Amino acid sequence: MHSSATSRRSFLKLAGATAAMMPSLRSGAQASTETPKQSGERSDYTVHIQNGLIEIANNRFVSTTTFNGQFPGPLLRFREGQQTTVAIRNGTDIPEQLHWHGQNVPVDVDGAAEEGTPFVPAHGSRRISFVPQPSGLRFYHTHLRAGGDLNRGQYTGQVGPVYIEPRENPGHYDREIFLTLKEFEPWFSHGGDMANDFLAGEEVKKLKDRGESEMAASLKEGKPHGFEVNYRTFTINGRMLGHGEPIRVKQGERVLLHVLNGSATEIRSLALPGHTFSVVAMDGNPIPKPIEVPALWLGTAERISAIVEMNHPGVWILGDTADDDRRHGMGIVVEYAGQQGKPQWIAPKQAHWNYAHFGKPAGPAAQPDDVLDMTFAKRNAALDGFNQWTINGTPYPDTAMMATPLFHLREGKRYRIRMRNASDDTHPVHLHRHSFELTRIAGQATSGVMKDVVMLGGYQEAEIDFVANNPGMTLFHCHQQLHMDFGFMCLFDYV
Ligand SMILES: [Cu+2]
């Protein structure tokens, strides 16, 4: 069984067995539950980084690196506030970093070499212990820079969901289903620009003038467009559309979907013909105003939890709105009990994706103590054909693991990051070890939406606030693997 359906009841039973060794496998077929042999101490989970094959369609295999031999990696269930121990074993020849995305954990645990987290040595292991927080949908993934090597970093299968069960009642639904969206078999091209027009908001003329004149100058010098990554195959929970178990539902059910964009580089969308999504959480955090939307949009590493009322019987494709990507696998069949036939797809009605719709429209956010101004820019094809990325004119050095911090924080203060995008690309920017609040997006003041990744549209501006409440080196970067690997990162330190 390849869909990650778990019944609410079976989870509660599991969560009750607190200190017990939890099975590391809730959904996939091949992985095993292992305890660290080198240590007498107990771990709640073991994550084993290993090379192997995964079957993404019937008799179609991909060679990649996985967690516990499966894709996606096992769903790890934590309880908010309860000390948890994880053994990480690395069966590969490459020192690895396992990042706990969206959790407010210490540097030693976080899983970013740039911050100073120790590597999990090649053919070695690390045992870490931390208090999972905040509650909701998080995930874990490798945090290596891949550069021009498409067999490393997030181009591999090293992605898995984390669910941190809240102390309070998580809401009203009948069933929850985890969906990890992921492409495989990448290749480089002198690619065109990513679709940008789904995001709400206006381009800022000054940013556009700058970006376009720099691009024109580069093309005039005879440089082609910098490399972009394309993919041959697209999967949900590791299976191409039509090759996995359908999501089986009954009329009248309220199904909670936990959607994770596990892509290295791509923005994804998701729609289900005849149904709408009632978004209840973004990046795991409950939103102030649950609203219904015809389609979901997720930048790399974003998560959305949404309830779908199953009130339109049939056999449907829950899939990407991009026809080409869906035809190459980005979808999963939703099958009502008693219904049969060929799965149907109908394009949803067009709607701009506007984060501000989910926020409090009236209430302005708290005033910050300080503002961090950032401008993001692209140097077309500047590094052997790869685009180089800068924050305030500075690319993160490819020669060093830990760079000189670009910004300095004081514990307890509230900071506003004012972001300006002088490139035509959409950037899913990510802050480590802290959550941030959207305070201005698509030209609109907002508050109450807490996230750890947000998409900034081409030539747009946005503002996010965070409280410096987790001392230690903190990485800020674009989550698009090509962008982060070629300069789009910076460090904050606490002083
Ligand atoms: Cu980017």
PDB file of N, CA and C and ligand atoms in Angstrom, residues 426-428 478-480 483 488, ligand 1:
ATOM      1  N   THR A 426      10.127  33.126  -8.857  1.00  0.00           N
ATOM      2  CA  THR A 426       9.459  33.031  -7.565  1.00  0.00           C
ATOM      3  C   THR A 426      10.394  32.325  -6.587  1.00  0.00           C
ATOM      4  N   HIS A 427      10.549  32.883  -5.397  1.00  0.00           N
ATOM      5  CA  HIS A 427      11.460  32.284  -4.412  1.00  0.00           C
ATOM      6  C   HIS A 427      10.714  31.844  -3.155  1.00  0.00           C
ATOM      7  N   PRO A 428      10.731  30.550  -2.861  1.00  0.00           N
ATOM      8  CA  PRO A 428      10.204  30.091  -1.575  1.00  0.00           C
ATOM      9  C   PRO A 428      11.276  30.262  -0.494  1.00  0.00           C
ATOM     10  N   CYS A 478      16.730  30.704   0.214  1.00  0.00           N
ATOM     11  CA  CYS A 478      15.724  30.251  -0.727  1.00  0.00           C
ATOM     12  C   CYS A 478      15.744  28.732  -0.706  1.00  0.00           C
ATOM     13  N   HIS A 479      14.547  28.107  -0.675  1.00  0.00           N
ATOM     14  CA  HIS A 479      14.498  26.651  -0.575  1.00  0.00           C
ATOM     15  C   HIS A 479      14.619  25.966  -1.922  1.00  0.00           C
ATOM     16  N   GLN A 480      14.643  26.740  -2.997  1.00  0.00           N
ATOM     17  CA  GLN A 480      14.868  26.178  -4.331  1.00  0.00           C
ATOM     18  C   GLN A 480      16.331  25.727  -4.357  1.00  0.00           C
ATOM     19  N   HIS A 483      18.927  27.600  -6.276  1.00  0.00           N
ATOM     20  CA  HIS A 483      19.159  28.964  -5.806  1.00  0.00           C
ATOM     21  C   HIS A 483      20.007  28.956  -4.538  1.00  0.00           C
ATOM     22  N   PHE A 488      22.098  31.841  -2.693  1.00  0.00           N
ATOM     23  CA  PHE A 488      20.919  32.454  -2.074  1.00  0.00           C
ATOM     24  C   PHE A 488      20.738  31.958  -0.643  1.00  0.00           C
TER      25      PHE A 488
HETATM   26 CU    CU B   1      14.950  31.047  -5.031  1.00  0.00          CU
END
